[in-house]
Each structure stands twice: as C-alpha cells, then as structure tokens.
Short mmCIF file of C-alpha atoms and ligand atoms in Angstrom, two decimals:
data_model
loop_
_atom_site.label_atom_id
_atom_site.label_comp_id
_atom_site.label_asym_id
_atom_site.label_seq_id
_atom_site.Cartn_x
_atom_site.Cartn_y
_atom_site.Cartn_z
CA UNK K 1 -27.19 -17.35 -10.43
CA UNK K 2 -30.50 -15.55 -10.86
CA UNK K 3 -34.04 -16.16 -9.66
CA UNK K 4 -35.90 -13.95 -12.06
CA UNK K 5 -35.63 -13.19 -15.75
CA UNK K 6 -34.01 -15.39 -18.36
CA UNK K 7 -32.02 -18.39 -17.14
CA UNK K 8 -28.33 -17.58 -17.14
CA UNK K 9 -27.14 -20.45 -19.30
CA UNK K 10 -23.56 -21.43 -20.09
CA UNK K 11 -22.83 -22.89 -23.51
CA UNK K 12 -19.71 -24.85 -22.58
CA UNK K 13 -17.24 -25.59 -25.38
CA UNK K 14 -16.02 -29.10 -24.62
CA UNK K 15 -12.98 -29.14 -26.89
CA UNK K 16 -9.72 -27.22 -26.79
CA UNK K 17 -7.79 -28.39 -29.88
CA UNK K 18 -6.32 -25.51 -31.89
CA UNK K 19 -8.24 -26.61 -35.01
CA UNK K 20 -11.42 -27.56 -33.14
CA UNK K 21 -14.90 -27.38 -34.58
CA UNK K 22 -16.36 -26.93 -31.10
CA UNK K 23 -16.14 -23.14 -31.00
CA UNK K 24 -18.26 -22.82 -34.17
CA UNK K 25 -20.82 -25.27 -32.79
CA UNK K 26 -21.13 -23.30 -29.54
CA UNK K 27 -21.49 -20.02 -31.43
CA UNK K 28 -24.30 -21.54 -33.50
CA UNK K 29 -26.01 -22.80 -30.32
CA UNK K 30 -25.72 -19.35 -28.72
CA UNK K 31 -27.65 -17.75 -31.60
CA UNK K 32 -30.86 -19.49 -30.53
CA UNK K 33 -33.44 -16.74 -29.97
CA UNK K 34 -35.35 -18.36 -27.05
CA UNK K 35 -36.13 -15.38 -24.75
CA UNK K 36 -36.19 -17.54 -21.61
CA UNK K 37 -32.45 -18.22 -21.82
CA UNK K 38 -29.51 -15.86 -21.64
CA UNK K 39 -26.89 -17.91 -23.52
CA UNK K 40 -23.26 -17.15 -22.61
CA UNK K 41 -20.33 -19.02 -24.19
CA UNK K 42 -17.88 -20.52 -21.69
CA UNK K 43 -14.67 -21.65 -23.37
CA UNK K 44 -12.70 -24.30 -21.49
CA UNK K 45 -9.66 -23.28 -23.54
CA UNK K 46 -9.69 -19.98 -21.65
CA UNK K 47 -10.18 -21.54 -18.20
CA UNK K 48 -6.73 -23.15 -18.15
CA UNK K 49 -7.84 -25.85 -15.74
CA UNK K 50 -5.06 -28.31 -14.93
CA UNK K 51 -5.78 -32.02 -14.78
CA UNK K 52 -7.62 -32.39 -11.48
CA UNK K 53 -5.07 -31.53 -8.78
CA UNK K 54 -7.23 -30.85 -5.71
CA UNK K 55 -6.19 -32.78 -2.60
CA UNK K 56 -9.76 -33.13 -1.35
CA UNK K 57 -12.80 -34.53 -3.18
CA UNK K 58 -14.78 -31.76 -4.93
CA UNK K 59 -17.92 -32.82 -3.06
CA UNK K 60 -16.35 -31.30 0.10
CA UNK K 61 -16.18 -27.90 -1.64
CA UNK K 62 -12.85 -27.06 0.04
CA UNK K 63 -10.74 -26.00 -2.92
CA UNK K 64 -7.06 -25.21 -2.48
CA UNK K 65 -6.18 -23.93 -5.97
CA UNK K 66 -7.16 -20.58 -7.41
CA UNK K 67 -7.83 -22.26 -10.78
CA UNK K 68 -10.52 -24.39 -9.12
CA UNK K 69 -12.00 -21.47 -7.20
CA UNK K 70 -12.19 -19.43 -10.41
CA UNK K 71 -13.96 -22.29 -12.21
CA UNK K 72 -16.25 -22.76 -9.21
CA UNK K 73 -17.29 -19.10 -9.32
CA UNK K 74 -17.99 -19.31 -13.05
CA UNK K 75 -20.12 -22.46 -12.82
CA UNK K 76 -21.93 -21.30 -9.67
CA UNK K 77 -23.02 -18.14 -11.49
CA UNK K 78 -25.09 -20.12 -14.05
CA UNK K 79 -28.58 -21.59 -13.76
CA UNK K 80 -28.31 -24.07 -16.64
CA UNK K 81 -25.86 -25.51 -19.14
CA UNK K 82 -25.65 -26.53 -22.76
CA UNK K 83 -22.71 -28.91 -22.93
CA UNK K 84 -21.19 -28.97 -26.41
CA UNK K 85 -19.18 -32.15 -26.77
CA UNK K 86 -17.17 -33.71 -29.55
CA UNK K 87 -17.10 -37.49 -29.77
CA UNK K 88 -13.62 -38.75 -29.01
CA UNK K 89 -13.22 -42.54 -29.12
CA UNK K 90 -16.94 -43.10 -28.55
CA UNK K 91 -17.04 -40.86 -25.49
CA UNK K 92 -17.04 -37.23 -24.45
CA UNK K 93 -13.77 -35.28 -24.35
CA UNK K 94 -11.29 -35.62 -21.50
CA UNK K 95 -11.19 -31.84 -21.10
CA UNK K 96 -14.95 -31.64 -20.50
CA UNK K 97 -14.89 -34.61 -18.10
CA UNK K 98 -12.01 -32.96 -16.23
CA UNK K 99 -13.95 -29.68 -15.99
CA UNK K 100 -16.99 -31.54 -14.65
CA UNK K 101 -14.89 -33.55 -12.18
CA UNK K 102 -13.35 -30.39 -10.72
CA UNK K 103 -16.59 -29.32 -8.99
CA UNK K 104 -19.63 -30.85 -7.39
CA UNK K 105 -22.35 -28.76 -5.73
CA UNK K 106 -21.95 -26.01 -8.35
CA UNK K 107 -23.56 -28.39 -10.89
CA UNK K 108 -26.26 -29.78 -8.61
CA UNK K 109 -29.97 -29.26 -9.22
CA UNK K 110 -29.34 -27.50 -12.51
CA UNK K 111 -30.61 -28.44 -15.94
CA UNK K 112 -28.31 -29.56 -18.74
CA UNK K 113 -28.79 -29.92 -22.47
CA UNK K 114 -26.43 -31.71 -24.83
CA UNK K 115 -25.06 -30.95 -28.26
CA UNK K 116 -22.88 -33.69 -29.73
CA UNK K 117 -20.99 -33.74 -32.98
CA UNK K 118 -18.89 -36.34 -34.74
CA UNK K 119 -18.82 -38.70 -37.68
CA UNK K 120 -22.11 -40.23 -36.55
CA UNK K 121 -23.55 -37.18 -34.77
CA UNK K 122 -21.59 -37.58 -31.53
CA UNK K 123 -24.40 -39.52 -29.87
CA UNK K 124 -22.11 -41.95 -28.08
CA UNK K 125 -20.21 -39.05 -26.56
CA UNK K 126 -23.48 -37.54 -25.36
CA UNK K 127 -24.63 -40.85 -23.83
CA UNK K 128 -21.53 -40.97 -21.63
CA UNK K 129 -21.93 -37.31 -20.77
CA UNK K 130 -25.52 -37.85 -19.68
CA UNK K 131 -24.43 -40.54 -17.21
CA UNK K 132 -21.72 -38.27 -15.76
CA UNK K 133 -24.13 -35.35 -15.39
CA UNK K 134 -26.68 -37.56 -13.73
CA UNK K 135 -24.11 -38.47 -11.05
CA UNK K 136 -23.60 -34.73 -10.48
CA UNK K 137 -27.35 -34.33 -9.81
CA UNK K 138 -27.93 -32.46 -13.04
CA UNK K 139 -31.19 -32.86 -14.89
CA UNK K 140 -30.41 -33.74 -18.49
CA UNK K 141 -33.23 -32.78 -20.86
CA UNK K 142 -34.29 -35.33 -23.48
CA UNK K 143 -34.20 -33.31 -26.71
CA UNK K 144 -30.65 -32.99 -27.97
CA UNK K 145 -28.78 -31.87 -31.05
CA UNK K 146 -26.57 -34.31 -32.96
CA UNK K 147 -24.45 -32.75 -35.68
CA UNK K 148 -22.89 -34.92 -38.34
CA UNK K 149 -19.41 -34.03 -39.56
CA UNK K 150 -20.45 -34.97 -43.11
CA UNK K 151 -23.79 -33.15 -43.21
CA UNK K 152 -23.68 -30.21 -40.77
CA UNK K 153 -20.23 -28.79 -41.46
CA UNK K 154 -18.91 -27.18 -44.63
CA UNK K 155 -15.31 -26.15 -45.29
CA UNK K 156 -14.46 -26.71 -41.62
CA UNK K 157 -17.30 -24.47 -40.42
CA UNK K 158 -20.46 -25.36 -38.53
CA UNK K 159 -23.29 -25.07 -41.05
CA UNK K 160 -26.19 -27.18 -39.74
CA UNK K 161 -29.07 -28.41 -41.86
CA UNK K 162 -32.40 -26.65 -41.53
CA UNK K 163 -33.97 -29.35 -39.34
CA UNK K 164 -31.12 -28.94 -36.85
CA UNK K 165 -32.38 -25.42 -36.09
CA UNK K 166 -35.73 -26.93 -35.10
CA UNK K 167 -33.94 -29.57 -32.99
CA UNK K 168 -31.99 -26.82 -31.26
CA UNK K 169 -35.24 -24.97 -30.59
CA UNK K 170 -36.81 -28.07 -28.99
CA UNK K 171 -33.71 -28.61 -26.89
CA UNK K 172 -33.48 -25.08 -25.49
CA UNK K 173 -37.25 -24.98 -24.88
CA UNK K 174 -36.89 -28.13 -22.75
CA UNK K 175 -33.89 -26.60 -20.99
CA UNK K 176 -35.88 -23.45 -20.21
CA UNK K 177 -38.75 -25.54 -18.76
CA UNK K 178 -36.59 -27.74 -16.55
CA UNK K 179 -34.18 -24.96 -15.70
CA UNK K 180 -37.07 -22.78 -14.59
CA UNK K 181 -38.53 -25.55 -12.44
CA UNK K 182 -35.18 -26.30 -10.82
CA UNK K 183 -34.58 -22.65 -10.06
CA UNK K 184 -37.36 -22.74 -7.48
CA UNK K 185 -35.84 -25.90 -5.97
CA UNK K 186 -32.55 -24.12 -5.46
CA UNK K 187 -34.02 -20.78 -4.51
CA UNK K 188 -35.07 -21.24 -0.88
CA UNK K 189 -31.88 -19.99 0.81
CA UNK K 190 -31.54 -17.30 -1.81
CA UNK K 191 -34.71 -15.53 -0.75
CA UNK K 192 -35.17 -13.14 2.14
CA UNK K 193 -38.86 -12.43 2.54
CA UNK K 194 -39.93 -11.22 -0.89
CA UNK K 195 -36.43 -10.35 -1.95
CA UNK K 196 -33.84 -12.30 -3.89
CA UNK K 197 -30.28 -12.31 -2.63
CA UNK K 198 -28.00 -11.28 -5.47
CA UNK K 199 -24.97 -13.31 -6.50
CA UNK K 200 -22.21 -10.72 -6.42
CA UNK K 201 -19.47 -12.59 -8.26
CA UNK K 202 -18.74 -11.25 -11.76
CA UNK K 203 -16.67 -13.99 -13.52
CA UNK K 204 -15.39 -11.59 -16.16
CA UNK K 205 -13.85 -9.37 -13.42
CA UNK K 206 -12.18 -12.24 -11.60
CA UNK K 207 -8.77 -12.31 -13.35
CA UNK K 208 -8.10 -8.63 -12.49
CA UNK K 209 -9.38 -8.99 -8.93
CA UNK K 210 -7.24 -12.10 -8.39
CA UNK K 211 -4.15 -10.38 -9.82
CA UNK K 212 -4.71 -7.39 -7.52
CA UNK K 213 -5.13 -9.61 -4.46
CA UNK K 214 -1.99 -11.58 -5.38
CA UNK K 215 -0.09 -8.31 -5.68
CA UNK K 216 -1.25 -7.29 -2.20
CA UNK K 217 -0.09 -10.65 -0.88
CA UNK K 218 3.30 -10.26 -2.56
CA UNK K 219 3.71 -6.94 -0.72
CA UNK K 220 2.69 -8.46 2.62
CA UNK K 221 5.07 -11.35 2.06
CA UNK K 222 7.99 -9.09 1.14
CA UNK K 223 7.24 -6.81 4.10
CA UNK K 224 7.18 -9.69 6.56
CA UNK K 225 10.22 -11.44 5.08
CA UNK K 226 12.24 -8.20 5.34
CA UNK K 227 10.68 -7.00 8.63
CA UNK K 228 9.75 -3.82 6.75
CA UNK K 229 6.42 -2.28 7.81
CA UNK K 230 6.49 0.33 5.03
CA UNK K 231 6.77 -2.46 2.44
CA UNK K 232 4.05 -4.44 4.25
CA UNK K 233 1.64 -1.48 4.18
CA UNK K 234 2.61 -0.17 0.71
CA UNK K 235 -0.80 -0.98 -0.83
CA UNK K 236 -2.87 0.25 2.11
CA UNK K 237 -5.16 3.25 1.46
CA UNK K 238 -4.73 6.40 3.56
CA UNK K 239 -8.09 5.77 5.24
CA UNK K 240 -7.69 2.00 5.64
CA UNK K 241 -9.82 0.35 8.31
CA UNK K 242 -7.94 -2.38 10.16
CA UNK K 243 -8.91 -4.90 12.80
CA UNK K 244 -6.26 -6.67 14.84
CA UNK K 245 -6.67 -10.34 15.80
CA UNK K 246 -7.34 -9.26 19.39
CA UNK K 247 -10.24 -6.89 18.72
CA UNK K 248 -8.44 -3.53 18.54
CA UNK K 249 -9.49 -1.38 15.59
CA UNK K 250 -7.33 1.15 13.80
CA UNK K 251 -8.41 3.95 11.48
CA UNK K 252 -5.99 5.19 8.87
CA UNK K 253 -2.47 4.46 7.69
CA UNK K 254 -0.70 6.66 10.29
CA UNK K 255 -2.04 4.68 13.22
CA UNK K 256 -1.51 1.37 11.45
CA UNK K 257 2.01 2.07 10.29
CA UNK K 258 3.03 3.04 13.83
CA UNK K 259 1.78 -0.31 15.13
CA UNK K 260 3.27 -2.32 12.27
CA UNK K 261 6.70 -0.64 12.62
CA UNK K 262 6.77 -1.52 16.27
CA UNK K 263 5.60 -5.11 15.64
CA UNK K 264 8.18 -5.60 12.89
CA UNK K 265 10.92 -4.26 15.19
CA UNK K 266 10.02 -6.80 17.88
CA UNK K 267 9.54 -9.66 15.37
CA UNK K 268 6.02 -10.34 16.69
CA UNK K 269 4.82 -12.13 13.54
CA UNK K 270 6.63 -15.41 12.84
CA UNK K 271 7.97 -16.36 9.40
CA UNK K 272 4.84 -17.14 7.40
CA UNK K 273 3.31 -17.78 3.99
CA UNK K 274 0.25 -15.90 2.70
CA UNK K 275 -2.34 -17.45 0.38
CA UNK K 276 -5.78 -16.60 -0.94
CA UNK K 277 -8.38 -18.96 0.49
CA UNK K 278 -11.36 -17.54 -1.38
CA UNK K 279 -11.95 -14.50 -3.53
CA UNK K 280 -15.00 -12.55 -4.65
CA UNK K 281 -14.82 -10.23 -7.66
CA UNK K 282 -17.89 -8.38 -6.46
CA UNK K 283 -17.98 -5.30 -8.71
CA UNK K 284 -15.66 -3.41 -11.06
CA UNK K 285 -12.72 -2.25 -8.96
CA UNK K 286 -13.70 -4.23 -5.85
CA UNK K 287 -12.06 -7.46 -4.65
CA UNK K 288 -12.83 -9.24 -1.39
CA UNK K 289 -10.83 -12.20 -0.12
CA UNK K 290 -10.04 -14.43 2.78
CA UNK K 291 -6.25 -14.53 3.02
CA UNK K 292 -4.50 -16.95 5.32
CA UNK K 293 -1.17 -16.20 6.97
CA UNK K 294 0.22 -19.58 7.91
CA UNK K 295 3.15 -19.61 10.32
CA UNK K 296 5.98 -21.79 9.06
CA UNK K 297 7.82 -24.36 11.12
CA UNK K 298 6.66 -26.73 13.80
CA UNK K 299 3.08 -26.48 15.06
CA UNK K 300 2.82 -24.08 17.96
CA UNK K 301 5.92 -22.16 16.96
CA UNK K 302 3.95 -19.09 15.97
CA UNK K 303 0.40 -18.01 15.50
CA UNK K 304 -1.44 -17.97 12.17
CA UNK K 305 -4.26 -15.70 11.05
CA UNK K 306 -7.18 -15.58 8.67
CA UNK K 307 -7.75 -12.11 7.28
CA UNK K 308 -10.66 -10.62 5.37
CA UNK K 309 -9.30 -8.06 2.92
CA UNK K 310 -11.17 -5.59 0.73
CA UNK K 311 -9.32 -4.01 -2.19
CA UNK K 312 -10.62 -1.02 -4.13
CA UNK K 313 -9.20 0.22 -7.43
CA UNK K 314 -8.55 3.92 -7.70
CA UNK K 315 -6.95 5.51 -10.79
CA UNK K 316 -5.68 2.16 -12.08
CA UNK K 317 -4.10 1.03 -8.80
CA UNK K 318 -5.58 -1.26 -6.16
CA UNK K 319 -5.61 -0.23 -2.50
CA UNK K 320 -6.48 -2.02 0.70
CA UNK K 321 -9.67 -0.41 1.99
CA UNK K 322 -10.20 -2.75 4.93
CA UNK K 323 -8.59 -5.69 6.68
CA UNK K 324 -9.74 -7.82 9.58
CA UNK K 325 -7.47 -10.46 11.11
CA UNK K 326 -8.63 -13.39 13.18
CA UNK K 327 -6.23 -15.73 15.00
CA UNK K 328 -6.49 -19.35 13.91
CA UNK K 329 -7.06 -21.45 17.00
CA UNK K 330 -8.82 -24.66 17.84
CA UNK K 331 -12.56 -24.16 18.30
CA UNK K 332 -13.76 -24.35 21.92
CA UNK K 333 -14.74 -27.88 22.96
CA UNK K 334 -18.42 -28.35 23.69
C1 FMN N 401 -8.97 -38.09 -30.37
C2 FMN N 401 -10.12 -38.14 -31.34
C3 FMN N 401 -10.96 -39.19 -31.33
C4 FMN N 401 -12.07 -39.22 -32.16
N1 FMN N 401 -12.96 -40.25 -32.06
C5 FMN N 401 -14.13 -40.17 -32.74
C6 FMN N 401 -15.16 -41.12 -32.53
O1 FMN N 401 -15.02 -42.05 -31.74
N2 FMN N 401 -16.32 -40.97 -33.18
C7 FMN N 401 -16.54 -39.94 -34.06
O2 FMN N 401 -17.63 -39.83 -34.60
N3 FMN N 401 -15.57 -39.03 -34.31
C8 FMN N 401 -14.38 -39.11 -33.68
N4 FMN N 401 -13.40 -38.19 -33.87
C9 FMN N 401 -13.66 -37.14 -34.86
C10 FMN N 401 -14.21 -35.91 -34.14
O3 FMN N 401 -15.57 -36.06 -33.88
C11 FMN N 401 -13.96 -34.67 -34.96
O4 FMN N 401 -12.57 -34.56 -35.21
C12 FMN N 401 -14.42 -33.40 -34.30
O5 FMN N 401 -14.13 -32.29 -35.11
C13 FMN N 401 -13.76 -33.22 -32.94
O6 FMN N 401 -14.21 -32.06 -32.30
P1 FMN N 401 -13.25 -30.76 -32.15
O7 FMN N 401 -12.87 -30.40 -33.57
O8 FMN N 401 -14.09 -29.73 -31.52
O9 FMN N 401 -12.07 -31.21 -31.36
C14 FMN N 401 -12.29 -38.17 -33.08
C15 FMN N 401 -11.38 -37.11 -33.12
C16 FMN N 401 -10.32 -37.07 -32.24
C17 FMN N 401 -9.40 -35.89 -32.26
#
C-alpha cells in the first residue's frame, strides 16, 4: 500500500472458468491511461484459494492457512480495486464472493469500482457485489461499466463499444478521487513524522519465499524427528545469528551446532510440529517468518516456541541468516 504517487489498484478477475471472458475484460480495463492509478491485474485463477476453510472469522485477522495469508498480503498491498464480475444467476460469481469473504480489514477503507458483464450488462451481479463490498467497509464509486455479451464482445473477445471507453474513464476517475481521499484516512499509522512507512511485502516474490521457508521447516522437522543436529542445522548459514529462548545468543554455525548436538543427545526438545504463522517476502532473496514449534502430546508435556527466522538466498540456495526463539508461556497476570 502506498501513500504517494499513483494508487496501487488491483483489477480483480472474478471468474476462473477455462473459457472465461473475464480475463479479456480485465485486460481491457487495465489499459485505461488514467495517470492517478497504477492498474495491476490480479487473477483469482492463480490464487488457488480453497472454499473458505479458516477456523476463525476473517474479521479477527488470525489466519491459519498459508493460502489465506498469501491472499491477505496481496490484498493489503493495494490501495483500491476494480472488481470485474460476470453475472451468474443474477449475482456475482461464487469465486469472487469467496475471495472477498476470506479477508476483512485488508478491504476496509479502500475504494472499489465495478465492471460487470453478462447478457444484460451484468448489472444484477454488480448490485449484489456493491452490497457485499459495503459490508466490508469499502467505498463503491457510482460510475460503473456494464458490458453486454451481445454488443461488447466479438468472436469470444472483449471488444467494447466506443462509449464504453468513456464509461471506463469516468469510473476510474471516480476511483482515483475516492481512493485518494481514503488514502489519507488510512495513512495515520503509516506515517512517522514526515516520512511514510513502506510496505515491504512483494506479492510476486511470495511463492518463492514461502517455498524456501517450508524447506527450512522440513529440515528442522526431519532433524528433530531423527534427533540429528546436523540435519536440523543443514540450511543455517556459516555466520548465522541465533537467539535461544532463554536469552543466550550464539554467533556462527560452529557454536550453534555444538549446542544443538548436545541438546539432541539429551532429547531436550519434545516431539513437535513446525508451522509458518506469518511470512513476509520483503525483498528479492529475503524471507522473514514467524515459525511456531508446537510440542505434541498432552498440555504441559513439553515446551513450545515461537521463532523469528530470516532466510537469505545466496547462489540459488536459501540460508538461515538469523533465528530468535521465544518460549510460549501464559502472559503474566495483571
Ligand atoms: C453459471 C452461469 C450462470 C449465468 N447466469 C447469467 C445470468 O444470470 N445473467 C446473465 O446475463 N448471464 C448469465 N450467464 C452468462 C455469463 O454472463 C457469460 O457466460 C459470461 O461469459 C460469464 O463470464 P466468464 O466467461 O468470465 O465466466 C451465466 C453463465 C454461467 C456460466
């Protein structure tokens, strides 16, 4: 999300059928030349979101699935949205509703514009979509684009009439106005004095960062399961910085491996499962994550930890640059 320059605006393709018209519609929308918007196509077909499977309501923002966290990072990185929806049975598509339902605060206080298409211009689909977006505290701009299957498509391709270009222009101009106004509403915590805090997440880097972090976790899991410190530390850089849950700090793999070999020999860490709690793909070749080690078995049988891990890519391989472990305990009572 940005506070200066053009509004980072997602053009969300709301259909995923293999023969869909939606992709062509979104591509046409993204050609609008308005300089106040940076239009980026977001294809739900590439997001692979399952039907909503989060145990907790999205409004709590406590996501347990990587698919949700990835979608959250993508949506959070945008200032505004153009939602491109087909009309299915007089409503919007299930896939777009599902994508909206997955998140909550990531949509809030952001402007939305609507492009509908269908036999009658997709207006009934857009009406439903407007109501849904309103519940998510999105500001839906009035001007919209309604493309008719009979008049704005030719040979299965999006080929809008001339006056649709003007309608698109009115719509994105309204989106730029409202999106700009809402940016200041959202901006307070993002400013430090005269400076703007940057959003570090780069959605396009996320799949590689997530794969690297999962590979690290697989090594930790195998190391712990086999009581093998060398396996556990196989992805650690030579100059890794490590913090134990009790405040001791270690510098470098030699010191760390010595400690881990001795801990593995005494079985200090209980049988556990590792999982990514949250991940930041902050820059090319940099991944930062909270990783939980949850002790298995009855409560109290072993201690669990929350680690902060930093991975850095070097020559095509990812290495642990830093790790800090914190024991998971009950907070002190007040
Ligand atoms: C399940 C389904 C329901 C549809 N219902 C409507 C409808 O209620 N009104 C309408 O105008 N078109 C309807 N259509 C036609 C779609 O608007 C048209 O097929 C359009 O290309 C769908 O978008 P897509 O190709 O991006 O999936 C329906 C199509 C599908 C597949």
